[in-house]
Amino acid sequence: MRTFVWQGVDEPRMEIVQVESLDRARGTQIGLVYELRWELDGSELIVDIGDGAVHHRLDGADFFDLQHSVFFNSLPVLRHGLLLPDAAPHDYTMRYVSVPQLTARLAAQRYLPRGEGVVGYSSDDFSADIEFDQDGFATVYENYMRRLHP
C-alpha cells in the first residue's frame, strides 16, 4: 500500500490517500469547512462528510472524479499510458462528485499529453497542466494542489 499527501495551493485544503490498487483506495480530505472520508471500491465510490455514507456508481462513466482529489486524475493517466512518448489525447466521461455536497453528475473531460510527465486537463471552460511522477501519480496540479508526500 502506498500513501500520498496533497496540499491546496489556492486555499487551505489537504488530502491523504492510501492506495491499494487503481480500483481500491481510500482517503480523507480536510477543507476549510468540511472533513470528507472516501473509499473507492471498483465501480463504486463511497463518500461521507459525517452525515452518513453516500454511494455513487460509475453507471457508464469511464472514471470517477472527486472534487479536490488529485488522486483521481491519475486513474486515466495510468490506465491509458498518457505519460508514454506516443500517447494521444483522450476524451472521457467522468462521474464527477462535488464536495461538500456529495452530488454526482456526468462531466466531459479531456486529457492532453504534453510530454515530460505533464498532461493538460480541461473540462468545460477550465484547463490546467498536471505534473506526474514516473509512477503516474500527480505531483503538481497547476495553481491548485501540490504533493507533500512522498
PDB file of C-alpha atoms in Angstrom:
ATOM      1  CA  MET A   1       0.000   0.000   0.000  1.00  0.00           C
ATOM      2  CA  ARG A   2       1.218   3.498  -0.872  1.00  0.00           C
ATOM      3  CA  THR A   3       0.314   6.691   0.965  1.00  0.00           C
ATOM      4  CA  PHE A   4       0.173  10.127  -0.669  1.00  0.00           C
ATOM      5  CA  VAL A   5      -0.482  13.578   0.823  1.00  0.00           C
ATOM      6  CA  TRP A   6      -1.521  16.639  -1.188  1.00  0.00           C
ATOM      7  CA  GLN A   7      -1.965  20.243  -0.052  1.00  0.00           C
ATOM      8  CA  GLY A   8      -4.019  23.011  -1.586  1.00  0.00           C
ATOM      9  CA  VAL A   9      -2.161  25.897  -3.192  1.00  0.00           C
ATOM     10  CA  ASP A  10      -5.158  28.158  -3.808  1.00  0.00           C
ATOM     11  CA  GLU A  11      -6.825  27.712  -0.387  1.00  0.00           C
ATOM     12  CA  PRO A  12      -6.427  25.695   2.832  1.00  0.00           C
ATOM     13  CA  ARG A  13      -7.056  22.065   1.886  1.00  0.00           C
ATOM     14  CA  MET A  14      -5.326  18.724   2.429  1.00  0.00           C
ATOM     15  CA  GLU A  15      -5.842  15.139   1.422  1.00  0.00           C
ATOM     16  CA  ILE A  16      -4.220  11.880   2.476  1.00  0.00           C
ATOM     17  CA  VAL A  17      -4.782   8.847   0.262  1.00  0.00           C
ATOM     18  CA  GLN A  18      -3.907   5.206   0.809  1.00  0.00           C
ATOM     19  CA  VAL A  19      -3.698   3.334  -2.489  1.00  0.00           C
ATOM     20  CA  GLU A  20      -4.018  -0.433  -2.562  1.00  0.00           C
ATOM     21  CA  SER A  21      -4.584  -0.527  -6.348  1.00  0.00           C
ATOM     22  CA  LEU A  22      -6.130   1.657  -9.043  1.00  0.00           C
ATOM     23  CA  ASP A  23      -9.508   0.130  -8.129  1.00  0.00           C
ATOM     24  CA  ARG A  24      -9.102   0.224  -4.364  1.00  0.00           C
ATOM     25  CA  ALA A  25      -8.109   3.303  -2.409  1.00  0.00           C
ATOM     26  CA  ARG A  26      -9.348   5.426   0.444  1.00  0.00           C
ATOM     27  CA  GLY A  27      -8.749   8.953   1.521  1.00  0.00           C
ATOM     28  CA  THR A  28      -9.545  11.807   3.839  1.00  0.00           C
ATOM     29  CA  GLN A  29      -9.934  15.393   2.691  1.00  0.00           C
ATOM     30  CA  ILE A  30      -9.888  18.332   5.054  1.00  0.00           C
ATOM     31  CA  GLY A  31     -11.227  21.567   3.661  1.00  0.00           C
ATOM     32  CA  LEU A  32     -11.900  24.879   5.301  1.00  0.00           C
ATOM     33  CA  VAL A  33     -15.424  23.863   6.376  1.00  0.00           C
ATOM     34  CA  TYR A  34     -15.605  20.089   5.955  1.00  0.00           C
ATOM     35  CA  GLU A  35     -13.919  16.748   6.533  1.00  0.00           C
ATOM     36  CA  LEU A  36     -14.599  14.080   3.942  1.00  0.00           C
ATOM     37  CA  ARG A  37     -13.796  10.394   4.016  1.00  0.00           C
ATOM     38  CA  TRP A  38     -13.992   8.411   0.808  1.00  0.00           C
ATOM     39  CA  GLU A  39     -13.414   4.877  -0.418  1.00  0.00           C
ATOM     40  CA  LEU A  40     -13.035   3.676  -3.988  1.00  0.00           C
ATOM     41  CA  ASP A  41     -14.067   0.049  -4.410  1.00  0.00           C
ATOM     42  CA  GLY A  42     -14.026  -0.839  -8.099  1.00  0.00           C
ATOM     43  CA  SER A  43     -17.036   0.746  -9.767  1.00  0.00           C
ATOM     44  CA  GLU A  44     -18.339   2.277  -6.527  1.00  0.00           C
ATOM     45  CA  LEU A  45     -17.232   5.431  -4.709  1.00  0.00           C
ATOM     46  CA  ILE A  46     -18.427   5.878  -1.135  1.00  0.00           C
ATOM     47  CA  VAL A  47     -18.211   9.400   0.299  1.00  0.00           C
ATOM     48  CA  ASP A  48     -19.106  10.661   3.774  1.00  0.00           C
ATOM     49  CA  ILE A  49     -18.860  14.087   5.442  1.00  0.00           C
ATOM     50  CA  GLY A  50     -20.325  12.820   8.702  1.00  0.00           C
ATOM     51  CA  ASP A  51     -23.988  12.723   7.719  1.00  0.00           C
ATOM     52  CA  GLY A  52     -23.906   9.123   6.524  1.00  0.00           C
ATOM     53  CA  ALA A  53     -22.299   7.425   3.571  1.00  0.00           C
ATOM     54  CA  VAL A  54     -23.370   8.292   0.024  1.00  0.00           C
ATOM     55  CA  HIS A  55     -22.755   5.620  -2.606  1.00  0.00           C
ATOM     56  CA  HIS A  56     -22.028   6.522  -6.236  1.00  0.00           C
ATOM     57  CA  ARG A  57     -21.613   4.071  -9.110  1.00  0.00           C
ATOM     58  CA  LEU A  58     -19.858   4.628 -12.424  1.00  0.00           C
ATOM     59  CA  ASP A  59     -23.052   3.792 -14.337  1.00  0.00           C
ATOM     60  CA  GLY A  60     -21.478   4.178 -17.766  1.00  0.00           C
ATOM     61  CA  ALA A  61     -18.847   6.755 -16.856  1.00  0.00           C
ATOM     62  CA  ASP A  62     -15.194   5.995 -17.602  1.00  0.00           C
ATOM     63  CA  PHE A  63     -13.845   7.041 -14.181  1.00  0.00           C
ATOM     64  CA  PHE A  64     -14.787   8.880 -11.013  1.00  0.00           C
ATOM     65  CA  ASP A  65     -13.542  12.412 -10.402  1.00  0.00           C
ATOM     66  CA  LEU A  66     -13.876  13.530  -6.803  1.00  0.00           C
ATOM     67  CA  GLN A  67     -13.595  17.289  -6.376  1.00  0.00           C
ATOM     68  CA  HIS A  68     -10.376  18.374  -4.614  1.00  0.00           C
ATOM     69  CA  SER A  69      -8.793  14.916  -5.017  1.00  0.00           C
ATOM     70  CA  VAL A  70      -5.779  14.799  -7.337  1.00  0.00           C
ATOM     71  CA  PHE A  71      -5.590  11.006  -6.932  1.00  0.00           C
ATOM     72  CA  PHE A  72      -8.490  10.562  -9.357  1.00  0.00           C
ATOM     73  CA  ASN A  73      -6.594  12.437 -12.107  1.00  0.00           C
ATOM     74  CA  SER A  74      -4.004   9.658 -12.040  1.00  0.00           C
ATOM     75  CA  LEU A  75      -6.502   6.941 -12.981  1.00  0.00           C
ATOM     76  CA  PRO A  76      -6.940   7.753 -16.697  1.00  0.00           C
ATOM     77  CA  VAL A  77      -3.250   8.671 -16.987  1.00  0.00           C
ATOM     78  CA  LEU A  78      -2.156   5.292 -15.653  1.00  0.00           C
ATOM     79  CA  ARG A  79      -4.802   3.137 -17.340  1.00  0.00           C
ATOM     80  CA  HIS A  80      -4.245   4.640 -20.794  1.00  0.00           C
ATOM     81  CA  GLY A  81      -0.491   5.294 -20.716  1.00  0.00           C
ATOM     82  CA  LEU A  82      -0.820   9.054 -21.123  1.00  0.00           C
ATOM     83  CA  LEU A  83       2.778   9.592 -19.992  1.00  0.00           C
ATOM     84  CA  LEU A  84       4.227   7.444 -22.787  1.00  0.00           C
ATOM     85  CA  PRO A  85       6.076   9.295 -25.596  1.00  0.00           C
ATOM     86  CA  ASP A  86       3.489   8.340 -28.249  1.00  0.00           C
ATOM     87  CA  ALA A  87       0.397   8.974 -26.084  1.00  0.00           C
ATOM     88  CA  ALA A  88      -2.594  10.568 -27.789  1.00  0.00           C
ATOM     89  CA  PRO A  89      -5.212  12.897 -26.279  1.00  0.00           C
ATOM     90  CA  HIS A  90      -8.194  11.157 -24.681  1.00  0.00           C
ATOM     91  CA  ASP A  91     -11.728  12.331 -24.015  1.00  0.00           C
ATOM     92  CA  TYR A  92     -13.563  10.846 -21.039  1.00  0.00           C
ATOM     93  CA  THR A  93     -16.969  10.888 -19.443  1.00  0.00           C
ATOM     94  CA  MET A  94     -16.415  11.171 -15.699  1.00  0.00           C
ATOM     95  CA  ARG A  95     -18.764  10.645 -12.782  1.00  0.00           C
ATOM     96  CA  TYR A  96     -17.895  13.945 -11.063  1.00  0.00           C
ATOM     97  CA  VAL A  97     -18.704  14.106  -7.343  1.00  0.00           C
ATOM     98  CA  SER A  98     -18.859  17.615  -5.851  1.00  0.00           C
ATOM     99  CA  VAL A  99     -17.639  18.383  -2.346  1.00  0.00           C
ATOM    100  CA  PRO A 100     -19.089  19.016   0.214  1.00  0.00           C
ATOM    101  CA  GLN A 101     -22.497  18.498  -1.445  1.00  0.00           C
ATOM    102  CA  LEU A 102     -21.614  14.886  -2.460  1.00  0.00           C
ATOM    103  CA  THR A 103     -23.835  15.109  -5.522  1.00  0.00           C
ATOM    104  CA  ALA A 104     -22.742  13.456  -8.764  1.00  0.00           C
ATOM    105  CA  ARG A 105     -23.094  14.368 -12.427  1.00  0.00           C
ATOM    106  CA  LEU A 106     -21.533  13.294 -15.698  1.00  0.00           C
ATOM    107  CA  ALA A 107     -18.730  15.572 -16.887  1.00  0.00           C
ATOM    108  CA  ALA A 108     -16.779  15.600 -20.146  1.00  0.00           C
ATOM    109  CA  GLN A 109     -13.034  15.874 -19.587  1.00  0.00           C
ATOM    110  CA  ARG A 110     -10.048  15.897 -21.939  1.00  0.00           C
ATOM    111  CA  TYR A 111      -6.513  14.759 -21.101  1.00  0.00           C
ATOM    112  CA  LEU A 112      -3.802  16.016 -23.457  1.00  0.00           C
ATOM    113  CA  PRO A 113      -0.295  14.507 -23.059  1.00  0.00           C
ATOM    114  CA  ARG A 114       2.340  17.250 -23.285  1.00  0.00           C
ATOM    115  CA  GLY A 115       5.454  15.137 -22.655  1.00  0.00           C
ATOM    116  CA  GLU A 116       7.992  15.067 -19.826  1.00  0.00           C
ATOM    117  CA  GLY A 117       5.414  13.937 -17.248  1.00  0.00           C
ATOM    118  CA  VAL A 118       2.892  16.697 -17.952  1.00  0.00           C
ATOM    119  CA  VAL A 119      -0.718  16.212 -19.035  1.00  0.00           C
ATOM    120  CA  GLY A 120      -3.079  19.040 -19.910  1.00  0.00           C
ATOM    121  CA  TYR A 121      -6.522  18.733 -18.330  1.00  0.00           C
ATOM    122  CA  SER A 122      -9.673  20.502 -19.468  1.00  0.00           C
ATOM    123  CA  SER A 123     -13.369  20.395 -18.673  1.00  0.00           C
ATOM    124  CA  ASP A 124     -15.894  22.987 -19.812  1.00  0.00           C
ATOM    125  CA  ASP A 125     -14.036  26.332 -19.754  1.00  0.00           C
ATOM    126  CA  PHE A 126     -11.399  25.236 -17.195  1.00  0.00           C
ATOM    127  CA  SER A 127      -7.923  23.998 -18.101  1.00  0.00           C
ATOM    128  CA  ALA A 128      -4.670  23.338 -16.244  1.00  0.00           C
ATOM    129  CA  ASP A 129      -1.479  21.319 -16.529  1.00  0.00           C
ATOM    130  CA  ILE A 130      -0.880  18.439 -14.136  1.00  0.00           C
ATOM    131  CA  GLU A 131       2.613  17.080 -13.476  1.00  0.00           C
ATOM    132  CA  PHE A 132       3.042  13.375 -12.715  1.00  0.00           C
ATOM    133  CA  ASP A 133       5.892  11.334 -11.263  1.00  0.00           C
ATOM    134  CA  GLN A 134       7.392   8.355 -13.120  1.00  0.00           C
ATOM    135  CA  ASP A 135       4.785   6.069 -11.487  1.00  0.00           C
ATOM    136  CA  GLY A 136       1.898   8.165 -12.834  1.00  0.00           C
ATOM    137  CA  PHE A 137       0.769   9.870  -9.621  1.00  0.00           C
ATOM    138  CA  ALA A 138       0.181  13.621  -9.617  1.00  0.00           C
ATOM    139  CA  THR A 139       2.828  15.824  -8.044  1.00  0.00           C
ATOM    140  CA  VAL A 140       1.648  19.319  -9.038  1.00  0.00           C
ATOM    141  CA  TYR A 141      -1.767  20.416 -10.262  1.00  0.00           C
ATOM    142  CA  GLU A 142      -1.222  23.915 -11.650  1.00  0.00           C
ATOM    143  CA  ASN A 143      -2.381  26.658  -9.237  1.00  0.00           C
ATOM    144  CA  TYR A 144      -4.442  24.130  -7.266  1.00  0.00           C
ATOM    145  CA  MET A 145      -2.648  21.296  -5.424  1.00  0.00           C
ATOM    146  CA  ARG A 146       0.871  20.024  -4.758  1.00  0.00           C
ATOM    147  CA  ARG A 147       2.065  16.746  -3.332  1.00  0.00           C
ATOM    148  CA  LEU A 148       3.800  16.804   0.049  1.00  0.00           C
ATOM    149  CA  HIS A 149       4.472  13.054   0.445  1.00  0.00           C
ATOM    150  CA  PRO A 150       6.236  11.060  -0.834  1.00  0.00           C
TER     151      PRO A 150
END
